[in-house]
Tab-separated table of C-alpha atoms in Angstrom:
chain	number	residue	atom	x	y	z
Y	1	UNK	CA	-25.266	-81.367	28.034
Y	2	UNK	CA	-27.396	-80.715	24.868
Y	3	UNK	CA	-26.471	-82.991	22.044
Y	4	UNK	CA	-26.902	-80.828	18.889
Y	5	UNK	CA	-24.518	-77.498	18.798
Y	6	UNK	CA	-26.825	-76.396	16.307
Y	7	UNK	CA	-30.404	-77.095	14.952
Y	8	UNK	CA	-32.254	-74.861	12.260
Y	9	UNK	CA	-36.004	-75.830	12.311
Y	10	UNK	CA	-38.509	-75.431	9.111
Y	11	UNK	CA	-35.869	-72.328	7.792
Y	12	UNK	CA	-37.110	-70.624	4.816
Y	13	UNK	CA	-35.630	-68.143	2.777
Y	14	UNK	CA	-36.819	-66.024	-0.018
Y	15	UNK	CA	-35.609	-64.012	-2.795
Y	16	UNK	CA	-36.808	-61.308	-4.793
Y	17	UNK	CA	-40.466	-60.329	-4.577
Y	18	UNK	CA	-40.253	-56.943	-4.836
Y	19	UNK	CA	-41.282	-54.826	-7.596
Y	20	UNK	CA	-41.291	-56.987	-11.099
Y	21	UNK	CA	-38.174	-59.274	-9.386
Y	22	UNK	CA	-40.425	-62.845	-8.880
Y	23	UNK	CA	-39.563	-64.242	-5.438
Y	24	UNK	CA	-37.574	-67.823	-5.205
Y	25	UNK	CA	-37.164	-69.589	-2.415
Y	26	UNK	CA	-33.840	-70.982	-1.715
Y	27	UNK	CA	-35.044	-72.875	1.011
Y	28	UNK	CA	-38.408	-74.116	1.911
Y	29	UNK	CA	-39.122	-75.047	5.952
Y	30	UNK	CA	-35.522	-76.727	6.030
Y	31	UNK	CA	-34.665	-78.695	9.199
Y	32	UNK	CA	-30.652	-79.341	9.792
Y	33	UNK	CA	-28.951	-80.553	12.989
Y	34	UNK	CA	-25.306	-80.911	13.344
Y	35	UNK	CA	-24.041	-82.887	16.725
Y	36	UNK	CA	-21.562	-82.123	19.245
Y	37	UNK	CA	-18.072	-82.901	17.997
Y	38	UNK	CA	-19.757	-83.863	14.449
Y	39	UNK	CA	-18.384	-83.005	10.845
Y	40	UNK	CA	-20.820	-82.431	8.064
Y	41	UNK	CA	-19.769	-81.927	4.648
Y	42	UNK	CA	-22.100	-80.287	2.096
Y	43	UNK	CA	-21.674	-80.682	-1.255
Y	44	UNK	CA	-23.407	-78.527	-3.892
Y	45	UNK	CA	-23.065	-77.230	-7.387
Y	46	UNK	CA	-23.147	-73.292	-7.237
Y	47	UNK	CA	-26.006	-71.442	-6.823
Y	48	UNK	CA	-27.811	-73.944	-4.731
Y	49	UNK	CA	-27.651	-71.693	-1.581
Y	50	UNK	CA	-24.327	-73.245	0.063
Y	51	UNK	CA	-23.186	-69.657	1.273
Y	52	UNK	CA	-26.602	-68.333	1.998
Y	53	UNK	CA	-27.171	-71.910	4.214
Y	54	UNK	CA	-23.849	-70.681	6.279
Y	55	UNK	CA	-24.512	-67.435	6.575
Y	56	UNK	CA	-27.842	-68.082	8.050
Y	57	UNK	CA	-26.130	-70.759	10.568
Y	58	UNK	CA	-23.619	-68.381	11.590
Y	59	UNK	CA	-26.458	-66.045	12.670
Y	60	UNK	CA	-25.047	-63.630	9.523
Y	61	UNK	CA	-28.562	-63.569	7.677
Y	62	UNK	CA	-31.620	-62.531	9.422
Y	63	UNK	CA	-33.978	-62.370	6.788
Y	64	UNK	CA	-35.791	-65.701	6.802
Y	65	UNK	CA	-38.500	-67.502	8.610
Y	66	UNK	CA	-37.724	-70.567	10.821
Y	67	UNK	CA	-36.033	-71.353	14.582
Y	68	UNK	CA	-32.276	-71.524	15.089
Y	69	UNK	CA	-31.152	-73.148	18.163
Y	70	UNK	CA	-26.974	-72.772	19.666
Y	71	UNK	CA	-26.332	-75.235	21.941
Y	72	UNK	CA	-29.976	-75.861	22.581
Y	73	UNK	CA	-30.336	-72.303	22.977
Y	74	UNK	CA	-33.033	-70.997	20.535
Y	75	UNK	CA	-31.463	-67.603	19.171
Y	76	UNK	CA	-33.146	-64.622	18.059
Y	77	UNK	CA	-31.775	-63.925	14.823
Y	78	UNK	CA	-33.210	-60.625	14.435
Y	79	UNK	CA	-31.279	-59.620	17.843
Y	80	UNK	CA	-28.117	-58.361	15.738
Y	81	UNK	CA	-27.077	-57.640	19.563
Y	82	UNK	CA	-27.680	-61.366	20.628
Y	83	UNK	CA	-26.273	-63.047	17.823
Y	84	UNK	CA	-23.043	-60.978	17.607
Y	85	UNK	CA	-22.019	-62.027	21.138
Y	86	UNK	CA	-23.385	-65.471	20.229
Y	87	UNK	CA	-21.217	-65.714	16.982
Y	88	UNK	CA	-18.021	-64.483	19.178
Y	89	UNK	CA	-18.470	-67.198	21.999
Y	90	UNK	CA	-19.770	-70.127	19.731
Y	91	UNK	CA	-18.939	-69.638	15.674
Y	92	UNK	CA	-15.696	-69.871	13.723
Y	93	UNK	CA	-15.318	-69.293	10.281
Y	94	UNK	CA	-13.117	-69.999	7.804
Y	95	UNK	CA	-13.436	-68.257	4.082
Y	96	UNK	CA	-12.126	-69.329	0.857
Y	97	UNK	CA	-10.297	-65.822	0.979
Y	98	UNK	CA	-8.360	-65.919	4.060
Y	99	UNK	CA	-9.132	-62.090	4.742
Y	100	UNK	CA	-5.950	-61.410	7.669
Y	101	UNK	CA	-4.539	-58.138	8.557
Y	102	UNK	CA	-1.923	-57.636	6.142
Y	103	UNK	CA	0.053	-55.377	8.577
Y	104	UNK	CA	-0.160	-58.188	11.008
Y	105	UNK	CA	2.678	-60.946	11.684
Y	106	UNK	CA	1.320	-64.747	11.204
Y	107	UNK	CA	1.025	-65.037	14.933
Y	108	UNK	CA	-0.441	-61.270	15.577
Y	109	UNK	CA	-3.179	-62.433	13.434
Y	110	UNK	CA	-4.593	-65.731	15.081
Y	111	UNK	CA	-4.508	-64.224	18.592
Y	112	UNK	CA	-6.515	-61.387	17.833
Y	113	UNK	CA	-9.358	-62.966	18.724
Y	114	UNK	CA	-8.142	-64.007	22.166
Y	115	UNK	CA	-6.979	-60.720	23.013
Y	116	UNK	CA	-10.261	-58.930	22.010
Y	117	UNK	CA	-11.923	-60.967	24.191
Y	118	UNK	CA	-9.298	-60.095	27.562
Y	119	UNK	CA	-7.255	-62.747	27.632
Y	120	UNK	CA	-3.736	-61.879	29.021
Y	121	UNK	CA	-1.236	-61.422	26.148
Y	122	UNK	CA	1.082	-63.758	27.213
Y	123	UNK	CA	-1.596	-66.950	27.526
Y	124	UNK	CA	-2.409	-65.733	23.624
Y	125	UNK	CA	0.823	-65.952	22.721
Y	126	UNK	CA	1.637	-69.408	23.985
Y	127	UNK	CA	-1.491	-70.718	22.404
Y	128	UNK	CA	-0.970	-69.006	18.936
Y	129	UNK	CA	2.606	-70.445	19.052
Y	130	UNK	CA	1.092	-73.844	20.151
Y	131	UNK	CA	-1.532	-73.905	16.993
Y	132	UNK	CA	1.114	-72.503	14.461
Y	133	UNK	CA	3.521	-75.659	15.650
Y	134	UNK	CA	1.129	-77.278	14.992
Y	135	UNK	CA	0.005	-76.805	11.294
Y	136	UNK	CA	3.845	-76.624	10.460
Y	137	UNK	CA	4.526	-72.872	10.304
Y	138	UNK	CA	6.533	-72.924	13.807
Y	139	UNK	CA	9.322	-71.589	12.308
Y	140	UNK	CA	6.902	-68.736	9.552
Y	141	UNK	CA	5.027	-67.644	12.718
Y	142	UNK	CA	6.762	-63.449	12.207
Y	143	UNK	CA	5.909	-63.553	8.379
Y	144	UNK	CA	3.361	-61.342	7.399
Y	145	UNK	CA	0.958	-62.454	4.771
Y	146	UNK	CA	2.415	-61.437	1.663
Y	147	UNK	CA	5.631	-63.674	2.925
Y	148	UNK	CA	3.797	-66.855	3.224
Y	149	UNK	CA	2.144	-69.182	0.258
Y	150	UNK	CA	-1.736	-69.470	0.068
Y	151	UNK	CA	-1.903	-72.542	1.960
Y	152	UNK	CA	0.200	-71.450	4.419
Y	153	UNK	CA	-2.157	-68.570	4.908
Y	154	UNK	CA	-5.108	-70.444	4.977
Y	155	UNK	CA	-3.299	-72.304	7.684
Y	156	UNK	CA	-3.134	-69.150	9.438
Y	157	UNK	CA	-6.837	-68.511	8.707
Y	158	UNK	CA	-7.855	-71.980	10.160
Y	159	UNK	CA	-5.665	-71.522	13.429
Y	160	UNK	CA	-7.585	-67.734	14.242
Y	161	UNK	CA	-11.008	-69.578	13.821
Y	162	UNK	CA	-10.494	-72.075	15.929
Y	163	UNK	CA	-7.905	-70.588	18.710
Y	164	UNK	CA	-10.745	-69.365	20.754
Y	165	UNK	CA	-12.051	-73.019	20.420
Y	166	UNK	CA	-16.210	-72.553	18.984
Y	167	UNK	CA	-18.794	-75.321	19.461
Y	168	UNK	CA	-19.203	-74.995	15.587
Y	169	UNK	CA	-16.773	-73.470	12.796
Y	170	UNK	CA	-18.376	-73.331	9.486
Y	171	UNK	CA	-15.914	-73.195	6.475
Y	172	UNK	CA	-17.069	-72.014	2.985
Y	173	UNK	CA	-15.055	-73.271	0.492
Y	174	UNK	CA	-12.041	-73.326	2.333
Y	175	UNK	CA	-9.862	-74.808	-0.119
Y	176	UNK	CA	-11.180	-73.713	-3.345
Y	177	UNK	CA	-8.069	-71.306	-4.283
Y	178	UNK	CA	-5.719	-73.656	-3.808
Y	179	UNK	CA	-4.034	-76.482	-5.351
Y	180	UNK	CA	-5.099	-80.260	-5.297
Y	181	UNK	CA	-1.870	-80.921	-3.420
Y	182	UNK	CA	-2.530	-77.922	-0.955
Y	183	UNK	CA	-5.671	-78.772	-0.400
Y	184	UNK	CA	-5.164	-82.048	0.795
Y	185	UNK	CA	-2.137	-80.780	3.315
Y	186	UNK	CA	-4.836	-77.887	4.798
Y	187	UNK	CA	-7.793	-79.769	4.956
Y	188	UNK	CA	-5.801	-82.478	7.057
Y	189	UNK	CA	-4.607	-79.860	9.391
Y	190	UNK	CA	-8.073	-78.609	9.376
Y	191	UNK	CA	-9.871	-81.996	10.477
Y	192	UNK	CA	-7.280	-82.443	12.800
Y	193	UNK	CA	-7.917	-79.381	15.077
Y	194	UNK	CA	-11.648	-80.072	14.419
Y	195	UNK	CA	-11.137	-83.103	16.268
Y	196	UNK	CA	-8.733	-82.270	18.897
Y	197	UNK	CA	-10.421	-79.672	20.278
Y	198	UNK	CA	-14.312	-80.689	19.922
Y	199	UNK	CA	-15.583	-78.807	17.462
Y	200	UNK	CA	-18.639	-79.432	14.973
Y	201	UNK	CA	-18.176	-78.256	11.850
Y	202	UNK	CA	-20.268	-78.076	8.518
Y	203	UNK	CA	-17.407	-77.432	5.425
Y	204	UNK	CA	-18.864	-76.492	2.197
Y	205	UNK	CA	-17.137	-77.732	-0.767
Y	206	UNK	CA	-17.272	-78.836	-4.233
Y	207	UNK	CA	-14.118	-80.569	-3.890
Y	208	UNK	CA	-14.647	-84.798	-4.004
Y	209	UNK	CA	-11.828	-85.618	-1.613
Y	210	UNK	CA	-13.103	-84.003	1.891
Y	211	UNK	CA	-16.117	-86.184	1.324
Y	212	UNK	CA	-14.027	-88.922	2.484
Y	213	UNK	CA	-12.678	-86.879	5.745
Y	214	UNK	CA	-16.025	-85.690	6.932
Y	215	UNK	CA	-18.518	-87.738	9.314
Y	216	UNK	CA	-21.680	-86.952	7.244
Y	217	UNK	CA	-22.173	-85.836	3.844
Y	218	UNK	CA	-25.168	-83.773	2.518
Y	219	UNK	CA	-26.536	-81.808	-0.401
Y	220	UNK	CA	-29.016	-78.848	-0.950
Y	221	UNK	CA	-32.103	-79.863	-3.257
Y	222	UNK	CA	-35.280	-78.618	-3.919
Y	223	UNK	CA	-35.014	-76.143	-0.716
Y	224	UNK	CA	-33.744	-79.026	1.453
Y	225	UNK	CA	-30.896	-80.475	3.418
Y	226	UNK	CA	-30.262	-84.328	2.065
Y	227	UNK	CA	-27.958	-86.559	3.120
Y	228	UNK	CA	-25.973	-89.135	1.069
C-alpha cells in the first residue's frame, strides 16, 4: 500500500496577469507530501496562501501548474469529473464556518454523506449515533443547528467529514470562531477521530496550541512548504 495519501509535486500558482493586474505567484514549483495516518499542521499569517494551498489539495483549484498524486494515484485536476468523485471517496473537510443544513437535525446532517453515497439508512444511523456519542452530543443528536453552541456545531461539522472515513481531511481554520476554551475541547475530539479511524490530515491554523497536537508542523514562505 502506497505510503503518501497525498503528494503535490513542483505546484505553482499564479495571480493576476491580466490586463494592468501584475501576476504573483503564491507558490513557486512547491513539493508537499503528507503520509498515511499523518497530521500536519500549517501555520501561517494571512495572506500567505493557507486556503488557496487546501483548496488546491482538495482538488478545489485547478488553475495551477504541477502533479497531484491521491493515494499514489496522480489526478487530473483539470478533470472536474475525476476529481469530484475523487474528493467524495478520499477528502473531508472541515471549514471555520460549519456550513450544515439548518433544516436538518444534528444527526440528519452527518449522515448525509453516507446516504448520498447508498448506504442503507439504518447502517447511517447507527454510525452517526456512534460519532455523536462520541464527541459528547449523544444526548443533542435531534437539535437542529440554531439549538446547539458553536462548538457543538463544529462538532457536528467534524463528525460529517469524517463519517464516511477519507484517507485525508483537510481543515481550514477549524477553530478560529471559537473560544480558547472551545477550541481546545473540539480540536481534541478532532485529533481523536483523526487517529482512530486512519486519517491524514493537514489543519490550517493560526492558533499556537494545535501545534503541540499535530505530528508535523509547517509554514508557507517564499512560495514554499517549510517545516519547523
Amino acid at each position: 500500500m502506497n505510503d503518501i495519501v497525498l503528494r503535490l509535486q513542483k505546484v505553482t500558482k499564479t495571480f493576476g496577469g491580466k490586463g494592468d493586474v501584475p501576476s504573483v505567484e503564491i507558490f513557486k514549483g512547491m513539493d508537499f507530501n503528507v503520509k498515511r495516518n499523518e497530521v500536519v499542521g500549517l501555520f501561517s499569517p494571512s495572506g500567505s496562501g493557507k486556503t488557496t494551498f487546501l483548496q488546491i489539495a482538495g482538488l478545489l483549484d485547478s488553475k495551477f501548474s504541477g502533479d497531484i498524486y491521491i493515494n499514489g494515484s496522480k489526478v487530473d485536476a483539470k478533470n472536474d469529473f475525476q476529481t469530484s468523485i475523487i474528493r467524495r471517496k478520499n477528502i473531508g473537510f472541515v471549514f471555520q464556518f460549519h456550513h450544515l443544513i439548518q433544516e436538518f437535525s444534528a444527526l440528519e446532517n452527518i449522515i448525509f454523506p453516507l446516504l448520498f453515497e447508498g448506504i442503507p439508512k439504518k447502517i447511517a444511523v447507527k454510525k452517526g449515533q456512534h460519532f455523536l456519542k462520541k464527541v459528547g452530543l449523544g444526548k443533542r443528536m435531534d437539535n437542529r443547528p440554531a439549538e446547539l453552541s458553536g462548538g457543538e456545531q463544529q462538532r457536528v461539522a467534524i463528525c460529517r467529514a469524517i463519517i464516511n472515513e477519507p484517507a485525508l481531511l483537510l481543515a481550514d481554520e477549524p477553530t478560529g470562531n471559537l473560544d480558547q476554551s472551545t477550541t481546545s475541547k473540539v480540536m481534541s475530539f478532532l485529533i481523536e477521530l483523526i487517529k482512530e479511524h486512519n486519517i491524514s490530515a493537514i489543519i490550517a491554523s493560526h492558533n499556537p496550541m494545535i501545534s503541540q497536537l499535530v505530528d508535523k508542523n509547517a509554514k508557507i514562505a517564499d512560495g514554499k512548504i517549510l517545516y519547523n
